[in-house]
Amino acid sequence: MRSKIASIAREVDEKRAKERRRSCLVLAIKFLRDSGLTEAAACASRESGLNERFQVADNIALELIVKDFEDYHAFKYGQRPVIVKKAVSEGPSPTALPDSYPRPNALVTTSPQRRSIPTKASPPEGTGSLGYQNDAEMRELAQSICRDILTRKPLVNWSDVIGCEDAKRAVKEAVVFPLKFPDLFHGPLLSESWRGVLLFGPPGVGKTMLAKAVATECGTTFFNVSASTVVSKWRGDSEKLIRCLFELALAQQPSTIFIDEIDSLMSQRGSGDSEHEGSRRLKTELLIQMDGLTRRSREKCHVFVLAASNLPWDLDKAMLRRLEKRILVDFPDKSSRHTMARTFLMEYVCESNLDSIAQEVASRTEGWSGDDIRLLCKESAMIPLRRHFDSLTTDSVPVRSVTYDDVLEAFQRVGPAGGDGHGMSQRYRRWADQFGSV
């Protein structure tokens, strides 16, 4: 009960703060208009989306509010407040806006690596207008989505993703090749490249790492979407966020929308009466937007949806149809495990022992994920370091290399997080035989 009251109080405070900001904007626009700055008032009204929906109440004016504040400050502190002061340094001219200030007709301010989001006044070349100039609510939703656009590359290359060859091939066919060789993709079938790819498999096998490689290598605008990005407590906002996400992706194309743990958003509909109405509306909107990508494909739409899931059998069948490629990312085979062990232990094991230790790791880790092998190698590297913790000083000798015995000791400390990897792998393979599309 106490937490519910606190939640209601927070919502009331948020609503009051929003109304306070709106009142400040309305007062400022009215003051600009009364001062004869009609163009500035019109620009502020257009950007704020308030238009003529609100007006200043009777007996209220910005000058009166400032005067009342000055009188209160003088009464309480014995001196009048300093509201405006001269600029100390010579800055930009009054007509020039600083780099950190949002430009007119710009939806949000972005870093140099991130392209600005288009509006009616400045749509990017080859894209349409979002039309959010007069809609403050949609502009605010777009700003929240823009926080999930990766502005820095994760620095994961294709070569860093060991194995996963089918998944890498499908992603290159969908994203890389249509942009690099557009003349090869023509006709009624090839002109429509893959619009959606589902990567499914056990945890820790490299699905998210593959998405990072896409963000690094493909040179597209990368939207890293999770449930927190598109789920809102306000009625109707989740559907608007989904629509805004896809409109931004179209405006920023070529772009990639990565939805990690998509099963948290797109579980099967109609599985029970416990599903909330808002959840059903969100799923319906996501399916509609995915269909919209297919309809726009004939217009050379370069928006690609990459999804990852550990529970593919929980996904809605309609979403599976829209994810044209459904690829199993399974546990690494022996060759991949050997390569992983060599890569992880390269800096910690003598060159003469590296291959034999990597071979031992590969032979003992069947049914382990790539992340399990990484943790095993990390534990192996920590064992010789622990023996020197008590005697470490600034002048201490270097820690010895990892030995075969250290790796054997690490096997006693570390195990696969998923338990029985063989049984888990069989379940994914059975699902792949029925629903997979490589």
Short mmCIF file of C-alpha atoms in Angstrom, two decimals:
data_model
loop_
_atom_site.label_atom_id
_atom_site.label_comp_id
_atom_site.label_asym_id
_atom_site.label_seq_id
_atom_site.Cartn_x
_atom_site.Cartn_y
_atom_site.Cartn_z
CA MET A 1 0.00 0.00 0.00
CA ARG A 2 2.82 2.37 0.91
CA SER A 3 4.62 1.72 -2.40
CA LYS A 4 1.39 2.34 -4.32
CA ILE A 5 0.92 5.70 -2.59
CA ALA A 6 4.53 6.61 -3.37
CA SER A 7 4.02 5.66 -7.02
CA ILE A 8 0.88 7.81 -7.25
CA ALA A 9 2.74 10.72 -5.63
CA ARG A 10 5.56 10.42 -8.18
CA GLU A 11 3.08 10.42 -11.04
CA VAL A 12 1.42 13.54 -9.64
CA ASP A 13 4.81 15.27 -9.34
CA GLU A 14 5.71 14.30 -12.91
CA LYS A 15 2.40 15.63 -14.18
CA ARG A 16 2.86 18.91 -12.31
CA ALA A 17 6.40 19.31 -13.65
CA LYS A 18 5.16 18.72 -17.19
CA GLU A 19 2.39 21.29 -16.74
CA ARG A 20 4.91 23.74 -15.27
CA ARG A 21 7.18 23.45 -18.31
CA ARG A 22 4.20 23.89 -20.61
CA SER A 23 3.14 27.03 -18.71
CA CYS A 24 6.64 28.49 -19.06
CA LEU A 25 6.53 27.92 -22.82
CA VAL A 26 3.08 29.50 -23.16
CA LEU A 27 4.19 32.53 -21.12
CA ALA A 28 7.37 32.92 -23.16
CA ILE A 29 5.50 32.71 -26.47
CA LYS A 30 2.96 35.30 -25.28
CA PHE A 31 5.78 37.63 -24.14
CA LEU A 32 7.56 37.30 -27.50
CA ARG A 33 4.35 38.07 -29.35
CA ASP A 34 3.58 41.10 -27.14
CA SER A 35 7.15 42.35 -27.67
CA GLY A 36 6.69 42.35 -31.44
CA LEU A 37 8.90 39.28 -32.04
CA THR A 38 6.22 37.53 -34.06
CA GLU A 39 8.57 35.29 -36.07
CA ALA A 40 10.32 34.06 -32.93
CA ALA A 41 6.94 33.46 -31.27
CA ALA A 42 5.70 31.53 -34.30
CA CYS A 43 8.88 29.42 -34.39
CA ALA A 44 8.64 28.64 -30.66
CA SER A 45 4.96 27.77 -30.99
CA ARG A 46 5.64 25.49 -33.95
CA GLU A 47 8.57 23.66 -32.31
CA SER A 48 6.81 23.20 -28.98
CA GLY A 49 3.69 21.86 -30.67
CA LEU A 50 1.47 24.05 -28.51
CA ASN A 51 0.09 26.19 -31.35
CA GLU A 52 -3.14 27.84 -30.22
CA ARG A 53 -4.30 25.03 -27.95
CA PHE A 54 -3.26 26.94 -24.83
CA GLN A 55 -3.30 30.60 -23.89
CA VAL A 56 -2.22 32.60 -20.86
CA ALA A 57 -4.90 32.96 -18.20
CA ASP A 58 -6.31 36.35 -17.23
CA ASN A 59 -4.23 38.62 -14.97
CA ILE A 60 -1.09 36.52 -15.65
CA ALA A 61 1.99 37.85 -17.45
CA LEU A 62 5.67 36.96 -17.51
CA GLU A 63 6.64 40.46 -16.34
CA LEU A 64 4.31 40.19 -13.33
CA ILE A 65 5.81 36.83 -12.34
CA VAL A 66 9.36 38.23 -12.55
CA LYS A 67 8.31 41.32 -10.57
CA ASP A 68 6.70 39.20 -7.83
CA PHE A 69 9.86 37.08 -7.60
CA GLU A 70 12.04 40.20 -7.29
CA ASP A 71 9.83 41.59 -4.51
CA TYR A 72 9.84 38.26 -2.64
CA HIS A 73 13.63 37.95 -2.95
CA ALA A 74 14.15 41.51 -1.72
CA PHE A 75 11.80 40.93 1.24
CA LYS A 76 13.45 37.63 2.27
CA TYR A 77 17.13 38.35 1.60
CA GLY A 78 17.24 42.15 1.74
CA GLN A 79 18.45 42.56 -1.83
CA ARG A 80 17.06 42.20 -5.31
CA PRO A 81 18.01 39.06 -7.29
CA VAL A 82 20.40 39.13 -10.22
CA ILE A 83 18.47 37.45 -13.03
CA VAL A 84 20.61 38.53 -16.00
CA LYS A 85 24.34 39.25 -16.03
CA LYS A 86 26.84 40.25 -18.66
CA ALA A 87 28.74 37.51 -20.44
CA VAL A 88 32.33 37.35 -19.17
CA SER A 89 33.95 35.98 -22.34
CA GLU A 90 33.32 36.88 -25.93
CA GLY A 91 31.06 34.09 -27.10
CA PRO A 92 29.11 33.60 -30.28
CA SER A 93 26.85 36.31 -31.57
CA PRO A 94 23.33 36.45 -30.16
CA THR A 95 21.95 35.12 -33.42
CA ALA A 96 24.28 32.11 -33.48
CA LEU A 97 23.31 29.13 -31.37
CA PRO A 98 26.01 27.13 -29.56
CA ASP A 99 26.74 23.63 -30.80
CA SER A 100 25.07 22.03 -27.79
CA TYR A 101 21.80 23.93 -28.31
CA PRO A 102 19.04 22.31 -30.36
CA ARG A 103 18.72 23.92 -33.77
CA PRO A 104 15.34 25.08 -35.03
CA ASN A 105 13.53 22.43 -37.04
CA ALA A 106 15.73 19.72 -35.52
CA LEU A 107 14.03 17.03 -33.51
CA VAL A 108 16.98 16.24 -31.28
CA THR A 109 20.63 17.18 -30.99
CA THR A 110 23.01 14.35 -31.74
CA SER A 111 26.69 13.74 -31.43
CA PRO A 112 28.92 14.09 -34.53
CA GLN A 113 28.80 10.34 -35.12
CA ARG A 114 25.01 10.24 -35.07
CA ARG A 115 22.98 11.72 -37.86
CA SER A 116 20.34 14.26 -36.87
CA ILE A 117 16.75 13.14 -36.98
CA PRO A 118 14.87 14.70 -39.88
CA THR A 119 11.83 16.93 -39.71
CA LYS A 120 9.66 18.62 -42.30
CA ALA A 121 12.14 21.42 -42.71
CA SER A 122 15.22 19.25 -43.12
CA PRO A 123 14.51 15.72 -44.29
CA PRO A 124 17.63 13.75 -45.17
CA GLU A 125 18.30 12.97 -48.78
CA GLY A 126 16.18 10.13 -50.12
CA THR A 127 13.83 9.90 -47.12
CA GLY A 128 10.43 11.26 -46.25
CA SER A 129 9.45 13.61 -43.46
CA LEU A 130 8.58 12.35 -40.02
CA GLY A 131 6.15 15.19 -39.50
CA TYR A 132 6.77 15.60 -35.76
CA GLN A 133 7.20 19.37 -35.81
CA ASN A 134 3.71 20.07 -34.54
CA ASP A 135 3.44 17.04 -32.28
CA ALA A 136 5.38 17.53 -29.05
CA GLU A 137 4.34 14.13 -27.72
CA MET A 138 5.69 12.19 -30.70
CA ARG A 139 8.84 14.30 -30.67
CA GLU A 140 9.43 13.36 -27.04
CA LEU A 141 8.92 9.66 -27.84
CA ALA A 142 11.39 9.94 -30.72
CA GLN A 143 13.97 11.46 -28.41
CA SER A 144 13.64 8.51 -26.01
CA ILE A 145 14.21 6.06 -28.87
CA CYS A 146 17.24 7.99 -30.09
CA ARG A 147 19.00 7.17 -26.84
CA ASP A 148 19.17 3.57 -28.07
CA ILE A 149 20.94 4.44 -31.32
CA LEU A 150 24.54 3.26 -31.05
CA THR A 151 26.85 6.21 -31.72
CA ARG A 152 30.06 4.26 -31.06
CA LYS A 153 30.98 1.05 -32.78
CA PRO A 154 31.31 -1.93 -30.41
CA LEU A 155 34.59 -2.86 -32.19
CA VAL A 156 33.54 -6.46 -32.84
CA ASN A 157 34.49 -7.71 -36.30
CA TRP A 158 33.23 -10.69 -38.27
CA SER A 159 36.47 -12.52 -37.49
CA ASP A 160 35.84 -12.10 -33.76
CA VAL A 161 32.64 -14.16 -34.05
CA ILE A 162 33.99 -17.72 -34.10
CA GLY A 163 31.62 -20.14 -35.81
CA CYS A 164 28.02 -19.00 -36.50
CA GLU A 165 28.69 -19.26 -40.25
CA ASP A 166 25.02 -19.65 -41.27
CA ALA A 167 24.04 -16.62 -39.21
CA LYS A 168 26.85 -14.49 -40.62
CA ARG A 169 25.92 -15.48 -44.18
CA ALA A 170 22.24 -14.57 -43.67
CA VAL A 171 23.11 -11.19 -42.16
CA LYS A 172 25.50 -10.38 -45.00
CA GLU A 173 22.84 -11.34 -47.56
CA ALA A 174 20.32 -9.08 -45.85
CA VAL A 175 22.46 -6.05 -44.99
CA VAL A 176 25.89 -5.99 -46.61
CA PHE A 177 25.45 -7.32 -50.15
CA PRO A 178 22.28 -5.36 -51.14
CA LEU A 179 24.07 -2.11 -50.27
CA LYS A 180 27.42 -3.11 -51.77
CA PHE A 181 26.11 -4.77 -54.95
CA PRO A 182 22.66 -3.26 -55.64
CA ASP A 183 22.78 -4.19 -59.34
CA LEU A 184 22.74 -7.89 -58.47
CA PHE A 185 19.49 -7.65 -56.53
CA HIS A 186 16.76 -7.15 -59.12
CA GLY A 187 13.57 -8.81 -60.25
CA PRO A 188 10.43 -9.71 -58.29
CA LEU A 189 12.29 -11.95 -55.82
CA LEU A 190 15.82 -10.66 -55.35
CA SER A 191 14.76 -7.01 -55.17
CA GLU A 192 13.31 -7.86 -51.76
CA SER A 193 16.22 -8.88 -49.53
CA TRP A 194 15.63 -10.52 -46.16
CA ARG A 195 13.70 -8.15 -43.91
CA GLY A 196 14.03 -10.09 -40.68
CA VAL A 197 16.37 -12.69 -39.20
CA LEU A 198 15.86 -14.57 -35.93
CA LEU A 199 18.91 -15.92 -34.13
CA PHE A 200 17.91 -18.53 -31.58
CA GLY A 201 19.89 -20.89 -29.43
CA PRO A 202 21.22 -21.49 -25.92
CA PRO A 203 22.48 -18.57 -23.82
CA GLY A 204 26.06 -17.47 -24.36
CA VAL A 205 26.64 -18.87 -27.85
CA GLY A 206 27.24 -15.51 -29.57
CA LYS A 207 23.87 -14.14 -30.72
CA THR A 208 24.38 -10.69 -29.18
CA MET A 209 28.03 -10.67 -30.22
CA LEU A 210 26.94 -11.24 -33.81
CA ALA A 211 24.66 -8.21 -33.50
CA LYS A 212 27.65 -6.16 -32.31
CA ALA A 213 29.55 -7.29 -35.40
CA VAL A 214 26.65 -6.05 -37.53
CA ALA A 215 26.83 -2.67 -35.78
CA THR A 216 30.58 -2.49 -36.38
CA GLU A 217 30.91 -3.85 -39.91
CA CYS A 218 27.74 -2.92 -41.78
CA GLY A 219 27.87 0.86 -41.43
CA THR A 220 24.14 1.18 -40.81
CA THR A 221 22.27 3.16 -38.17
CA PHE A 222 21.96 0.61 -35.36
CA PHE A 223 18.93 0.68 -33.05
CA ASN A 224 19.64 -1.46 -29.98
CA VAL A 225 16.09 -2.15 -28.78
CA SER A 226 14.99 -3.85 -25.57
CA ALA A 227 11.70 -4.12 -23.74
CA SER A 228 12.44 -0.92 -21.81
CA THR A 229 12.71 0.97 -25.10
CA VAL A 230 9.18 0.35 -26.33
CA VAL A 231 7.14 -0.54 -23.23
CA SER A 232 5.46 2.34 -21.41
CA LYS A 233 3.12 2.47 -18.44
CA TRP A 234 0.98 5.08 -20.20
CA ARG A 235 -1.91 3.75 -22.25
CA GLY A 236 -1.22 3.89 -25.98
CA ASP A 237 2.41 5.00 -25.68
CA SER A 238 3.86 1.54 -26.38
CA GLU A 239 2.19 1.40 -29.81
CA LYS A 240 3.35 4.93 -30.56
CA LEU A 241 6.91 4.01 -29.58
CA ILE A 242 6.86 1.02 -31.95
CA ARG A 243 5.58 3.16 -34.82
CA CYS A 244 8.07 5.92 -34.03
CA LEU A 245 10.92 3.37 -33.95
CA PHE A 246 10.20 2.13 -37.46
CA GLU A 247 9.62 5.63 -38.83
CA LEU A 248 12.99 6.71 -37.44
CA ALA A 249 14.62 3.61 -38.92
CA LEU A 250 13.15 4.46 -42.33
CA ALA A 251 14.34 8.05 -42.05
CA GLN A 252 17.83 6.91 -41.02
CA GLN A 253 18.13 4.06 -43.55
CA PRO A 254 20.16 2.02 -44.14
CA SER A 255 19.41 0.95 -40.61
CA THR A 256 19.31 -2.16 -38.44
CA ILE A 257 16.82 -2.73 -35.62
CA PHE A 258 18.22 -5.26 -33.14
CA ILE A 259 15.66 -6.66 -30.67
CA ASP A 260 17.38 -8.75 -28.02
CA GLU A 261 15.28 -11.26 -26.07
CA ILE A 262 12.38 -10.72 -28.44
CA ASP A 263 10.38 -13.41 -26.63
CA SER A 264 9.82 -10.90 -23.82
CA LEU A 265 7.86 -8.74 -26.30
CA MET A 266 6.36 -11.21 -28.76
CA SER A 267 5.16 -14.22 -26.78
CA GLN A 268 2.23 -16.13 -28.25
CA ARG A 269 -1.06 -14.27 -28.26
CA GLY A 270 -4.20 -15.86 -26.93
CA SER A 271 -2.25 -18.21 -24.66
CA GLY A 272 -4.50 -17.29 -21.75
CA ASP A 273 -6.85 -14.70 -20.28
CA SER A 274 -4.06 -13.26 -18.16
CA GLU A 275 -2.50 -11.30 -21.05
CA HIS A 276 -2.98 -7.57 -20.70
CA GLU A 277 -4.75 -5.60 -23.39
CA GLY A 278 -1.76 -3.27 -23.72
CA SER A 279 0.52 -6.22 -24.44
CA ARG A 280 -1.76 -7.40 -27.25
CA ARG A 281 -1.86 -3.93 -28.78
CA LEU A 282 1.93 -3.66 -28.68
CA LYS A 283 2.32 -7.02 -30.43
CA THR A 284 -0.22 -6.09 -33.07
CA GLU A 285 1.53 -2.80 -33.80
CA LEU A 286 4.92 -4.51 -34.10
CA LEU A 287 3.47 -7.03 -36.56
CA ILE A 288 1.88 -4.23 -38.59
CA GLN A 289 5.17 -2.33 -38.79
CA MET A 290 7.02 -5.49 -39.84
CA ASP A 291 4.48 -5.96 -42.64
CA GLY A 292 5.07 -2.35 -43.62
CA LEU A 293 8.73 -3.12 -44.26
CA THR A 294 7.71 -5.81 -46.73
CA ARG A 295 5.36 -3.45 -48.55
CA ARG A 296 8.07 -0.80 -48.77
CA SER A 297 10.71 -3.25 -50.00
CA ARG A 298 9.85 -2.47 -53.61
CA GLU A 299 10.86 1.11 -52.91
CA LYS A 300 14.38 -0.03 -51.97
CA CYS A 301 13.73 0.17 -48.26
CA HIS A 302 16.94 -0.65 -46.39
CA VAL A 303 15.62 -1.44 -42.91
CA PHE A 304 16.62 -4.79 -41.44
CA VAL A 305 15.25 -6.37 -38.25
CA LEU A 306 17.62 -8.66 -36.35
CA ALA A 307 16.10 -10.51 -33.39
CA ALA A 308 17.61 -12.86 -30.81
CA SER A 309 15.89 -15.27 -28.45
CA ASN A 310 16.71 -18.10 -26.06
CA LEU A 311 13.07 -19.27 -26.10
CA PRO A 312 11.98 -19.44 -29.75
CA TRP A 313 9.09 -21.82 -28.99
CA ASP A 314 7.41 -19.03 -27.00
CA LEU A 315 7.31 -16.65 -29.97
CA ASP A 316 4.07 -15.79 -31.71
CA LYS A 317 3.60 -17.65 -35.00
CA ALA A 318 2.80 -14.42 -36.85
CA MET A 319 6.17 -12.99 -35.81
CA LEU A 320 7.94 -16.16 -36.97
CA ARG A 321 6.44 -15.66 -40.42
CA ARG A 322 7.78 -12.12 -40.61
CA LEU A 323 11.27 -13.21 -39.51
CA GLU A 324 12.08 -14.88 -42.81
CA LYS A 325 15.34 -16.46 -41.69
CA ARG A 326 15.30 -18.45 -38.44
CA ILE A 327 18.82 -19.65 -37.72
CA LEU A 328 20.01 -21.90 -34.91
CA VAL A 329 23.17 -20.64 -33.21
CA ASP A 330 24.21 -23.82 -31.46
CA PHE A 331 27.02 -24.72 -29.07
CA PRO A 332 30.43 -24.43 -30.75
CA ASP A 333 31.92 -27.55 -32.32
CA LYS A 334 35.33 -28.90 -31.35
CA SER A 335 37.21 -26.85 -33.94
CA SER A 336 35.53 -23.63 -32.79
CA ARG A 337 36.18 -24.46 -29.14
CA HIS A 338 39.87 -24.99 -29.95
CA THR A 339 40.04 -21.62 -31.70
CA MET A 340 38.30 -19.90 -28.78
CA ALA A 341 40.68 -21.40 -26.24
CA ARG A 342 43.70 -20.32 -28.29
CA THR A 343 42.30 -16.81 -28.62
CA PHE A 344 41.47 -16.40 -24.93
CA LEU A 345 44.71 -17.91 -23.56
CA MET A 346 47.12 -16.52 -26.12
CA GLU A 347 48.50 -13.82 -23.81
CA TYR A 348 48.73 -16.04 -20.73
CA VAL A 349 50.20 -19.34 -21.94
CA CYS A 350 53.65 -20.05 -23.34
CA GLU A 351 53.60 -20.52 -27.09
CA SER A 352 55.00 -24.04 -26.80
CA ASN A 353 52.11 -25.16 -24.56
CA LEU A 354 49.29 -23.15 -26.13
CA ASP A 355 48.15 -25.66 -28.72
CA SER A 356 48.13 -28.65 -26.37
CA ILE A 357 46.23 -26.74 -23.67
CA ALA A 358 43.71 -25.45 -26.22
CA GLN A 359 43.25 -29.01 -27.48
CA GLU A 360 42.57 -30.22 -23.94
CA VAL A 361 40.03 -27.47 -23.37
CA ALA A 362 38.28 -28.29 -26.66
CA SER A 363 38.03 -31.99 -25.84
CA ARG A 364 36.59 -31.38 -22.34
CA THR A 365 34.02 -28.68 -23.18
CA GLU A 366 31.47 -30.39 -25.40
CA GLY A 367 28.08 -28.80 -24.68
CA TRP A 368 29.69 -25.61 -23.32
CA SER A 369 28.79 -22.21 -24.73
CA GLY A 370 31.38 -19.76 -25.94
CA ASP A 371 30.83 -17.64 -22.84
CA ASP A 372 31.37 -20.68 -20.60
CA ILE A 373 34.72 -21.31 -22.31
CA ARG A 374 35.65 -17.66 -21.85
CA LEU A 375 34.94 -17.88 -18.11
CA LEU A 376 36.96 -21.09 -17.89
CA CYS A 377 39.95 -19.41 -19.54
CA LYS A 378 39.54 -16.38 -17.30
CA GLU A 379 39.55 -18.60 -14.22
CA SER A 380 42.68 -20.35 -15.52
CA ALA A 381 44.42 -16.99 -15.89
CA MET A 382 43.39 -15.95 -12.36
CA ILE A 383 44.82 -19.05 -10.63
CA PRO A 384 48.54 -18.10 -10.92
CA LEU A 385 47.64 -14.51 -10.10
CA ARG A 386 45.94 -15.48 -6.83
CA ARG A 387 49.11 -17.17 -5.60
CA HIS A 388 50.93 -13.84 -5.87
CA PHE A 389 48.29 -11.58 -4.32
CA ASP A 390 49.87 -11.64 -0.84
CA SER A 391 53.34 -10.78 -2.12
CA LEU A 392 52.47 -8.37 -4.90
CA THR A 393 54.25 -5.01 -4.70
CA THR A 394 55.15 -2.35 -7.17
CA ASP A 395 58.48 -4.11 -7.76
CA SER A 396 57.09 -7.65 -7.84
CA VAL A 397 58.20 -10.07 -10.52
CA PRO A 398 55.79 -10.87 -13.36
CA VAL A 399 53.22 -13.57 -12.69
CA ARG A 400 54.11 -16.91 -14.25
CA SER A 401 52.30 -18.23 -17.30
CA VAL A 402 49.20 -20.40 -17.13
CA THR A 403 50.07 -24.10 -17.06
CA TYR A 404 48.23 -27.31 -17.85
CA ASP A 405 47.62 -27.89 -14.12
CA ASP A 406 46.01 -24.45 -13.81
CA VAL A 407 43.53 -25.33 -16.53
CA LEU A 408 42.68 -28.63 -14.81
CA GLU A 409 42.09 -26.75 -11.55
CA ALA A 410 39.86 -24.27 -13.38
CA PHE A 411 37.72 -27.18 -14.62
CA GLN A 412 37.03 -28.05 -10.99
CA ARG A 413 35.87 -24.50 -10.28
CA VAL A 414 33.89 -23.66 -13.44
CA GLY A 415 31.11 -25.53 -15.21
CA PRO A 416 28.63 -24.81 -18.00
CA ALA A 417 25.95 -22.34 -16.94
CA GLY A 418 23.26 -24.17 -18.88
CA GLY A 419 23.78 -27.55 -17.21
CA ASP A 420 23.20 -30.46 -19.58
CA GLY A 421 24.29 -28.92 -22.85
CA HIS A 422 23.49 -32.04 -24.87
CA GLY A 423 19.83 -32.16 -23.81
CA MET A 424 19.43 -28.42 -24.30
CA SER A 425 20.97 -28.59 -27.76
CA GLN A 426 18.62 -31.41 -28.78
CA ARG A 427 15.58 -29.31 -27.90
CA TYR A 428 16.79 -26.39 -30.03
CA ARG A 429 17.58 -28.73 -32.92
CA ARG A 430 14.12 -30.28 -32.82
CA TRP A 431 12.57 -26.81 -32.97
CA ALA A 432 14.95 -25.85 -35.80
CA ASP A 433 13.94 -28.96 -37.78
CA GLN A 434 10.31 -27.86 -37.56
CA PHE A 435 10.50 -24.07 -37.82
CA GLY A 436 14.08 -23.21 -38.84
CA SER A 437 14.95 -21.49 -42.11
CA VAL A 438 18.64 -21.36 -42.91
#
